[in-house]
Tab-separated table of C-alpha atoms and ligand atoms in Angstrom:
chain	number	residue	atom	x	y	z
A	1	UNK	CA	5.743	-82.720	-3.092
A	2	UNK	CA	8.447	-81.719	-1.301
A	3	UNK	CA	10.528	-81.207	-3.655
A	4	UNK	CA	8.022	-79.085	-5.509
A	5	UNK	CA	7.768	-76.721	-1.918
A	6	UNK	CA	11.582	-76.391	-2.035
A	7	UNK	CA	11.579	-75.378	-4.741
A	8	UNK	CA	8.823	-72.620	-4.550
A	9	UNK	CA	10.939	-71.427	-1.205
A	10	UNK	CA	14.188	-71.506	-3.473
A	11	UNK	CA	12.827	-69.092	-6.636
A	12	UNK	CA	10.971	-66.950	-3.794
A	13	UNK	CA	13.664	-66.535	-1.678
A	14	UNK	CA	16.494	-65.612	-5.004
A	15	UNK	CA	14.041	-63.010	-6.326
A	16	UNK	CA	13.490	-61.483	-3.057
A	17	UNK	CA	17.132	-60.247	-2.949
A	18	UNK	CA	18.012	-57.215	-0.974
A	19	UNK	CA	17.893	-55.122	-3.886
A	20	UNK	CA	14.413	-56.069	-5.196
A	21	UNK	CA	12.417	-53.650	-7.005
A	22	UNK	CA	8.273	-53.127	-5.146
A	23	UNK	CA	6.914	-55.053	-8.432
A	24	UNK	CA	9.404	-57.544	-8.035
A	25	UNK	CA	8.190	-58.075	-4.532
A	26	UNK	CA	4.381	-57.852	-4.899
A	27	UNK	CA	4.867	-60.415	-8.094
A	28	UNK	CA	6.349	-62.998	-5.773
A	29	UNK	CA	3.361	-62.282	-2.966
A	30	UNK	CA	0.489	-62.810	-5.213
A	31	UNK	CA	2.497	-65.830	-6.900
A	32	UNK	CA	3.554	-67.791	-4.154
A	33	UNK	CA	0.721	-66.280	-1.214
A	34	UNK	CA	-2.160	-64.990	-3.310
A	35	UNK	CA	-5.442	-66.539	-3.533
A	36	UNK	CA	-4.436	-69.316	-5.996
A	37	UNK	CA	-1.172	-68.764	-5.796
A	38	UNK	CA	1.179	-72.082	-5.623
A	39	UNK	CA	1.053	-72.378	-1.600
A	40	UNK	CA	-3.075	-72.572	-1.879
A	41	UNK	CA	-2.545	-74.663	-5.233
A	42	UNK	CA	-0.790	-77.326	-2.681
A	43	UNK	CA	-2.662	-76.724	0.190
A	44	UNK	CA	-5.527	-78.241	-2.301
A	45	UNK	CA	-3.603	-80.778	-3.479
A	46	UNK	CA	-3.277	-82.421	0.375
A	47	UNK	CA	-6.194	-85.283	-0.342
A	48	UNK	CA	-3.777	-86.498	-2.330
A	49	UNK	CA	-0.776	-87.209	-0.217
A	50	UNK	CA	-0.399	-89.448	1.815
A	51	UNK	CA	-2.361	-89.755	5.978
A	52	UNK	CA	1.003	-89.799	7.510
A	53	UNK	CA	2.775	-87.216	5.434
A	54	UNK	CA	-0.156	-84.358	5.530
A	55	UNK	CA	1.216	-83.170	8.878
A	56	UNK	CA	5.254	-82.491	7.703
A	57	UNK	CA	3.607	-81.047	4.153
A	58	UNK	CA	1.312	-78.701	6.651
A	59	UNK	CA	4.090	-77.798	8.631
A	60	UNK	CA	6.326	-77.253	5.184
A	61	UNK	CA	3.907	-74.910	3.766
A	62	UNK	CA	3.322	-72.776	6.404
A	63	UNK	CA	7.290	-72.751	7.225
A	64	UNK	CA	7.624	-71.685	3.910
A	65	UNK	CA	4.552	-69.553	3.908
A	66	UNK	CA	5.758	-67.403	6.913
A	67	UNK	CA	9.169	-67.372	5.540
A	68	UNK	CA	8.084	-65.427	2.469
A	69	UNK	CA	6.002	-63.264	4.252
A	70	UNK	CA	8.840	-62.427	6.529
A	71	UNK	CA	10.930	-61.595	3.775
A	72	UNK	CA	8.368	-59.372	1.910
A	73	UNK	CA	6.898	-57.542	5.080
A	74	UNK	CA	11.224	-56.575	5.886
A	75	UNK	CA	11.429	-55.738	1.837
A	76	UNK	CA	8.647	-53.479	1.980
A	77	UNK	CA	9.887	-51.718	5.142
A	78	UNK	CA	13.131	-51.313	3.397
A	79	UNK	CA	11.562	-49.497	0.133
A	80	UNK	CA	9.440	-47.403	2.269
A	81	UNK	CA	11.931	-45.908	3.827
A	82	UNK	CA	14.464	-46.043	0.379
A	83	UNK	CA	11.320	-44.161	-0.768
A	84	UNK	CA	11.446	-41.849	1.955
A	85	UNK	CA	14.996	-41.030	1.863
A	86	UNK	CA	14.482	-39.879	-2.217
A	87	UNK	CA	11.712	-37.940	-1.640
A	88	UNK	CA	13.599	-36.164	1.311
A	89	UNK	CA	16.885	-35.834	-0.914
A	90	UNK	CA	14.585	-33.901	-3.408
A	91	UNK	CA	12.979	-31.613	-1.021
A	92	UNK	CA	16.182	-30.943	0.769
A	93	UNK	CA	15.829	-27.418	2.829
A	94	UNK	CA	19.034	-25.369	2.910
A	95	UNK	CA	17.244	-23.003	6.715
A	96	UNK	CA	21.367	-21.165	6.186
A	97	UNK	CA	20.214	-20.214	2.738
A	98	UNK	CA	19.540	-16.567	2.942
A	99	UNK	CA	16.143	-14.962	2.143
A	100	UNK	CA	14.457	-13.531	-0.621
A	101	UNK	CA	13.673	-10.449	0.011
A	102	UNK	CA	9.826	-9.494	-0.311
A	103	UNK	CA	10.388	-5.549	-1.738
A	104	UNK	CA	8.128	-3.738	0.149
A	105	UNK	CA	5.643	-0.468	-0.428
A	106	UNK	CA	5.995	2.656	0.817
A	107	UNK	CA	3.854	5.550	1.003
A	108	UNK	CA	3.643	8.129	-2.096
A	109	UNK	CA	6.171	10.983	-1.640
A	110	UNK	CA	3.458	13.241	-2.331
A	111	UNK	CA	1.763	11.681	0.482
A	112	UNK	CA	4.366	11.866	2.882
A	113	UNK	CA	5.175	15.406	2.411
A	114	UNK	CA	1.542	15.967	3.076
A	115	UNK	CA	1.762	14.141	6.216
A	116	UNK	CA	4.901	16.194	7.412
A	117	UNK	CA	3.006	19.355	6.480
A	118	UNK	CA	0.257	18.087	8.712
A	119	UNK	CA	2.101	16.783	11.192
A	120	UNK	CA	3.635	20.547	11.734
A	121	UNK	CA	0.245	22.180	11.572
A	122	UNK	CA	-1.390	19.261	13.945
A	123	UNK	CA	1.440	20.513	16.421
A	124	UNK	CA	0.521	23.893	16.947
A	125	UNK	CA	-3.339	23.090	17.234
A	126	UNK	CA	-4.443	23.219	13.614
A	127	UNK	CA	-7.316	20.060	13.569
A	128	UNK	CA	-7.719	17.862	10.786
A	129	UNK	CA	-11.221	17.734	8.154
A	130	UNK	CA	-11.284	16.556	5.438
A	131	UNK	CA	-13.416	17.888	2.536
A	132	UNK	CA	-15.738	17.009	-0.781
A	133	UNK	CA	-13.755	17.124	-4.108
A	134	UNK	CA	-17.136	17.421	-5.788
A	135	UNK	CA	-18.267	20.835	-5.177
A	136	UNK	CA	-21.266	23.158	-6.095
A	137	UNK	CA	-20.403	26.624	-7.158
A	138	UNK	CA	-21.525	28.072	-3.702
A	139	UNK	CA	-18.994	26.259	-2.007
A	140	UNK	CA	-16.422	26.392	-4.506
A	141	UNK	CA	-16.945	30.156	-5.654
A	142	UNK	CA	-20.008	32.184	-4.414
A	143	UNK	CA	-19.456	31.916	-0.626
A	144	UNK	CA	-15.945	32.566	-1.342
A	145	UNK	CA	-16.873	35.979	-2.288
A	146	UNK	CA	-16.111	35.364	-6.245
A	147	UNK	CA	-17.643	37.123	-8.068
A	148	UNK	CA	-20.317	35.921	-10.838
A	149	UNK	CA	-17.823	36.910	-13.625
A	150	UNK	CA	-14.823	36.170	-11.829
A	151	UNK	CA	-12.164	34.335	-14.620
A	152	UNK	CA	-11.493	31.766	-12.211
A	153	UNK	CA	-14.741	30.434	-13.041
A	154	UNK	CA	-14.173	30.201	-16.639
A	155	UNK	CA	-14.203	27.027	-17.831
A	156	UNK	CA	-10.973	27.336	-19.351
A	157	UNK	CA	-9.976	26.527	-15.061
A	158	UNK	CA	-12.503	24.499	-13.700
A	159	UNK	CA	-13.720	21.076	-14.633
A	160	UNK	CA	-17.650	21.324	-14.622
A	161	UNK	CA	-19.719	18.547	-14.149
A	162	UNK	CA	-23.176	17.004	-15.136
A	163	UNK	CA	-25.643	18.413	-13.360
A	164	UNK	CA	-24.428	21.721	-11.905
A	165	UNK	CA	-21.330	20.255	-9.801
A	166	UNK	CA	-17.688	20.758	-10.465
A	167	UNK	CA	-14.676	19.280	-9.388
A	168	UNK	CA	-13.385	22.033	-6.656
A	169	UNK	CA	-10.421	24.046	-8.225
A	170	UNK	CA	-8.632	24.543	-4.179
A	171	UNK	CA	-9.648	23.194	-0.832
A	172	UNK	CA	-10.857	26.679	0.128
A	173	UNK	CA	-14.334	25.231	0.191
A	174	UNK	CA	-13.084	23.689	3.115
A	175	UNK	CA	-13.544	26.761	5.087
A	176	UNK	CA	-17.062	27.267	3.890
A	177	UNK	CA	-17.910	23.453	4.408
A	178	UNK	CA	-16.376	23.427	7.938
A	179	UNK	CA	-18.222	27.036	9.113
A	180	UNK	CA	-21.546	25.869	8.134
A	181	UNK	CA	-21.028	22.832	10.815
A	182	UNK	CA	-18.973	24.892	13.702
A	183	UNK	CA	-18.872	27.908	15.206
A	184	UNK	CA	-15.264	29.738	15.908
A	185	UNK	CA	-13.192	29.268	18.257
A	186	UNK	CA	-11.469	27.015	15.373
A	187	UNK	CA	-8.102	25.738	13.867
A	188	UNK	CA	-8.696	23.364	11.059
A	189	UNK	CA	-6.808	22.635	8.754
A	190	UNK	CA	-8.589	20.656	5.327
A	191	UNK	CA	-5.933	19.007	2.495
A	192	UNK	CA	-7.207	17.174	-0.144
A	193	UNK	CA	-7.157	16.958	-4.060
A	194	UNK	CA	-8.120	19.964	-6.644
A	195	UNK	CA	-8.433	19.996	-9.994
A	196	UNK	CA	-7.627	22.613	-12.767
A	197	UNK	CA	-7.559	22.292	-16.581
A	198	UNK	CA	-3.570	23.214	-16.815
A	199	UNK	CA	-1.179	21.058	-19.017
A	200	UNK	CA	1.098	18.829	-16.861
A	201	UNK	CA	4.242	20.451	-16.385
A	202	UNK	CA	7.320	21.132	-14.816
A	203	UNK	CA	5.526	23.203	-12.443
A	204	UNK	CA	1.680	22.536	-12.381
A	205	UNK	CA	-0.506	19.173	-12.954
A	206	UNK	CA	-4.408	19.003	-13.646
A	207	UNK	CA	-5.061	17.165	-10.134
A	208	UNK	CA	-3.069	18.301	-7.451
A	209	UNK	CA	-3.121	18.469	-3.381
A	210	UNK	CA	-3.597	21.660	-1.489
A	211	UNK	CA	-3.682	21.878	2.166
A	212	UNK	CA	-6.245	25.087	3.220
A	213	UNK	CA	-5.961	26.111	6.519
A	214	UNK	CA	-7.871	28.756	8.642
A	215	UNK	CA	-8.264	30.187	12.532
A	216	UNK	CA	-11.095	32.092	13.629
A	217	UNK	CA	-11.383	33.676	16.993
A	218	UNK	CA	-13.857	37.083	18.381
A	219	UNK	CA	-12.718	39.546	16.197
A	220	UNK	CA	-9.291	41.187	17.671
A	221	UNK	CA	-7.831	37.949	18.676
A	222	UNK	CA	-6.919	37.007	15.841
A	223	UNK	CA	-4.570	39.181	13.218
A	224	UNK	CA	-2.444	39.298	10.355
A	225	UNK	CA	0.481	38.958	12.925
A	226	UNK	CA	-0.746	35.717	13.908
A	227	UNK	CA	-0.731	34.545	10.287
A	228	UNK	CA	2.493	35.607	9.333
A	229	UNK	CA	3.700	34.069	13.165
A	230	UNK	CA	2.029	30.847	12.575
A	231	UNK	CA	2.885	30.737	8.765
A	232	UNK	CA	7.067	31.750	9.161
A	233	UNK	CA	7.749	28.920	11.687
A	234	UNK	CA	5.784	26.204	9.413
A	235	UNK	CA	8.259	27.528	7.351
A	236	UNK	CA	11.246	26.892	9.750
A	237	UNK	CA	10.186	23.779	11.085
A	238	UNK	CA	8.764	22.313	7.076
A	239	UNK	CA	11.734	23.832	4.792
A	240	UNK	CA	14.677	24.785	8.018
A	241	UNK	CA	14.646	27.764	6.388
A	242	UNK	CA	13.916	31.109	7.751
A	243	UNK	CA	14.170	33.235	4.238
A	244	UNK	CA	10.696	34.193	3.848
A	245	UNK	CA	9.003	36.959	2.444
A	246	UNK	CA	5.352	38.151	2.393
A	247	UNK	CA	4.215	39.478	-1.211
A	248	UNK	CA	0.911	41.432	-1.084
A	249	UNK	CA	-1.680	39.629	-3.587
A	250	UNK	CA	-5.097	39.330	-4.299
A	251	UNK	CA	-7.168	36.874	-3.363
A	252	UNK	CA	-11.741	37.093	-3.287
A	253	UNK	CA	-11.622	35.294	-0.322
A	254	UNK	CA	-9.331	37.439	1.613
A	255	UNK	CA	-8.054	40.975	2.585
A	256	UNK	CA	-5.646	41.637	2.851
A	257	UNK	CA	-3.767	39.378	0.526
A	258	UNK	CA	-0.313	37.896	0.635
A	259	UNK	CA	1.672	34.982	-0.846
A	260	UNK	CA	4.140	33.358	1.121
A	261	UNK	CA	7.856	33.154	-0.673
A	262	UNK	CA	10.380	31.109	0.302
A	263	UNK	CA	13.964	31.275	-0.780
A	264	UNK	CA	14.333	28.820	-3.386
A	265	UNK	CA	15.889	25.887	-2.354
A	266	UNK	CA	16.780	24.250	-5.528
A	267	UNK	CA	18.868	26.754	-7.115
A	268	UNK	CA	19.943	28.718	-4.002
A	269	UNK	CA	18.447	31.649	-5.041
A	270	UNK	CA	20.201	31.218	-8.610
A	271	UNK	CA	17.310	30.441	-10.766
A	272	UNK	CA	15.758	27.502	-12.188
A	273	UNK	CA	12.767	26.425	-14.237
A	274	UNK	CA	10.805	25.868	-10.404
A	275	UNK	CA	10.947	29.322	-9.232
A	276	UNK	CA	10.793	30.683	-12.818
A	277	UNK	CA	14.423	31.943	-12.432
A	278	UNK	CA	13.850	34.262	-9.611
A	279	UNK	CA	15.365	33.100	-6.932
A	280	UNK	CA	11.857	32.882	-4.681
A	281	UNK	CA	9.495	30.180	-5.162
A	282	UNK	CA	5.827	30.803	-3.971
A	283	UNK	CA	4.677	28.720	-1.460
A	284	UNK	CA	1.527	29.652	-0.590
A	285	UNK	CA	-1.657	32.169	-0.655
A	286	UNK	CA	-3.130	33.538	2.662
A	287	UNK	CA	-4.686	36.433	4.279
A	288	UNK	CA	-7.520	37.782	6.654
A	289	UNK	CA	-10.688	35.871	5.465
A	290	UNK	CA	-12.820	38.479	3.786
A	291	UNK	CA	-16.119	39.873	5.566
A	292	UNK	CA	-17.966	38.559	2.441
A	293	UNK	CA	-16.972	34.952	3.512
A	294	UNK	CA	-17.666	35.291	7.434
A	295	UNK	CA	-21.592	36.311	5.789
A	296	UNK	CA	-22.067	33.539	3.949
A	297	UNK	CA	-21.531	31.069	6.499
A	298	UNK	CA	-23.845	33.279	9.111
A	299	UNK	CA	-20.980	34.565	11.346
A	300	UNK	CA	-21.248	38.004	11.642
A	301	UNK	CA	-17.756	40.115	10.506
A	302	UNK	CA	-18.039	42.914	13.508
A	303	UNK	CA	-18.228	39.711	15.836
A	304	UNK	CA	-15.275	37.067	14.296
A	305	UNK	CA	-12.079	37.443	12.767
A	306	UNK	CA	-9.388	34.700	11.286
A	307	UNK	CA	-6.851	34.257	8.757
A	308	UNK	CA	-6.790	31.488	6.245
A	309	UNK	CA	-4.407	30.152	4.093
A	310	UNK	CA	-3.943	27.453	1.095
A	311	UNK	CA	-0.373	26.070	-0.118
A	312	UNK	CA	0.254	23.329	-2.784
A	313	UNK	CA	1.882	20.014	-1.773
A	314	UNK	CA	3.452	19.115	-5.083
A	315	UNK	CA	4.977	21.586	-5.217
A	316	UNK	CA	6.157	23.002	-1.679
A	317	UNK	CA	7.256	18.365	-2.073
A	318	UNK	CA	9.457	19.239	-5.258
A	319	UNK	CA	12.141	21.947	-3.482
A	320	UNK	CA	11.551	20.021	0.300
A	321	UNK	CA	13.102	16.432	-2.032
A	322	UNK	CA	14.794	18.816	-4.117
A	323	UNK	CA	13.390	17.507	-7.132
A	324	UNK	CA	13.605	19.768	-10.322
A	325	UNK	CA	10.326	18.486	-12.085
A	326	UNK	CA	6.447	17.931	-11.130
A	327	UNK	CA	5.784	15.374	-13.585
A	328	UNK	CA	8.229	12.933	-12.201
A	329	UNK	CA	5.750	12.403	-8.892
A	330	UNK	CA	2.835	10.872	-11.816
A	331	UNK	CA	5.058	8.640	-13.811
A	332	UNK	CA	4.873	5.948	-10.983
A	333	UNK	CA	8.180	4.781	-12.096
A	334	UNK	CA	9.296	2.853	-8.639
A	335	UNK	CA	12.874	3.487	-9.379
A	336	UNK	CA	12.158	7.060	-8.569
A	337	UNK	CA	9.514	6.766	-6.262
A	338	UNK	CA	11.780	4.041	-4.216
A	339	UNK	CA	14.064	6.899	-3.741
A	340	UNK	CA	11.991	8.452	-1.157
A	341	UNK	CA	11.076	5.728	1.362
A	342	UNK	CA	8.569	6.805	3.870
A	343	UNK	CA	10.111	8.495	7.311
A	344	UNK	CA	10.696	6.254	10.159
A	345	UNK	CA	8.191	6.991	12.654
A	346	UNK	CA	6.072	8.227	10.492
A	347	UNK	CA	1.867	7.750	10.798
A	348	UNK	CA	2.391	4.313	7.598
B	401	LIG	N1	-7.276	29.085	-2.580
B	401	LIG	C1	-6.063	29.780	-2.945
B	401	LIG	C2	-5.457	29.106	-4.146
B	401	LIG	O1	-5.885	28.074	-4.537
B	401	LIG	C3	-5.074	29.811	-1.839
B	401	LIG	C4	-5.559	30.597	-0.651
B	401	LIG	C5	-6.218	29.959	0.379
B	401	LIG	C6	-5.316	31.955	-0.554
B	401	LIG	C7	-6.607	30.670	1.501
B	401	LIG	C8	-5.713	32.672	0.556
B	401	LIG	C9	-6.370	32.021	1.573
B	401	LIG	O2	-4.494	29.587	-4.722
């Protein structure tokens, strides 16, 4: 019998070597510890041995027992931590590595622009509304002193809509909107998108920003001096550039008419395919807001006075990034687009 526990202790003990394997280990366990494993098989076996010998068998077995178990408790703490090494091998974290760099979004350039623009006007009192898109034709023409057969209304221009609406053609409603809610005293200034059926080119696109802007005070206060004042140092403070020139025009809305030039900035005043080769590029319409107007908002002409005005972003963007063509701003391709990261400081 003793023999036969030597024995069990010997083959346990040799396959238990340091570099034993988990299986290895939990073989031996259920072998020589388990349930009927060969310690219990002799523990059974006791009625047959001999009164005087039971004790030093007992004593054997356990010896033997709490040898093994010893050995596989210190194996398994061994391959948990061999297993704990690998896994941290594997996962090893370089923290000197550097970064990958998240690229990160900017705003539109369009958008920008129309932020500087703002910013300018927001600076010398103008407030900010903003407008419906969707117009009626009272807002969009018929207030605005266009007449019912005027060509702007053809639908060669204007987008119509289901049911009577139409997408506005300029932000002009703006005024018209804004008047019917406040009385003068006012500086507002509305920008939002317009639509006209033109082909996108170089120069125009079928959806396009405008910012309208108008100032209404008792008649007297406010003149065409204070329009071309306010308008000539947007222009110094927008472009840095003081070449300006006011071009009567026509306009329903207004009287007298003017568009604002400014010295064209792409071409130096050589000519290019933005200012149509003539050295100017038009910046924006404006004028005294027609009599017709101040009616159809209820504020009576002999009483108010203002000026108003409308310029295009997209274009006024392309000379301020010097940028030779429209269409480039609606191709969303980010290598161009990431060429005109959004100003530090500014509102995004
Ligand atoms: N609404 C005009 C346009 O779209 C611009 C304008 C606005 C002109 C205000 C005069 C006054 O071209």
């Amino acid at each position: 019998m003793k023999d036969q526990l030597e024995e069990i202790r010997r083959r346990a003990l040799a396959e238990l070597g340091d570099d034993a394997e988990a299986e290895v280990v939990e073989n031996v366990r259920v072998r020589v510890l388990g349930r009927s494993g060969e310690l219990t098989e002799i523990m059974r076996g006791m009625r047959d041995v001999a009164p005087a010998e039971r004790p030093i068998i007992g004593k054997l077995v356990n010896d033997i027992k709490r040898e093994v178990e010893a050995r596989i408790e210190a194996l398994q703490e061994h391959l948990r931590a061999r297993q704990l090494e690998r896994s941290l091998a594997s996962a090893r974290l370089d923290v000197t590595l550097p970064g990958v760099r998240i690229p990160r979004g900017h705003v539109h350039p369009v958008t920008r622009i129309m932020e500087e623009m703002l910013d300018i006007l927001c600076g010398m009192g103008f407030e900010v509304e903003y407008t419906q898109d969707v117009e009626d034709d009272f807002h969009n023409f018929a207030a605005l002193n266009f007449p019912p057969n005027h060509p702007a209304r053809d639908m060669q221009d204007t987008f119509f809509l289901p049911g009577g609406m139409l997408l506005r053609t300029h932000t002009s409603n703006g005024q018209i909107r804004v008047l019917e809610r406040r009385r003068p005293p006012l500086a507002v200034v509305c920008p939002g998108g317009c639509y006209r059926r033109d082909d996108l080119s170089v120069r125009a696109a079928p959806a396009f920003n405008q910012i309208e802007g108008f100032m209404i005070d008792r008649r007297g206060r406010i003149t065409m001096s204070h329009l071309k004042g306010v308008l000539t140092e947007f222009a110094k403070e927008f472009f840095g550039e003081t070449r300006v020139r006011f071009r009567g025009s026509f306009f329903p809305f207004t009287e007298p008419s003017a568009e604002l030039d400014i010295y064209c900035l792409l071409c130096s005043g050589a000519g290019c395919a933005v200012c149509k080769y003539s050295g100017w590029t038009e910046v924006l319409g404006c004028g005294m807001i027609h009599p017709n107007v101040l009616r159809a908002v209820k504020l009576d002409p002999n009483e108010y006075q203002g000026f108003a005005f409308g310029m295009g972003v997209e274009r006024t963007a392309l000379m301020k990034l010097g940028i030779d063509d429209l269409r480039l701003f609606y191709e969303n391709d980010v290598r161009f687009l990431g060429q005109f990261p959004s100003v530090a400081g500014g509102s995004r």
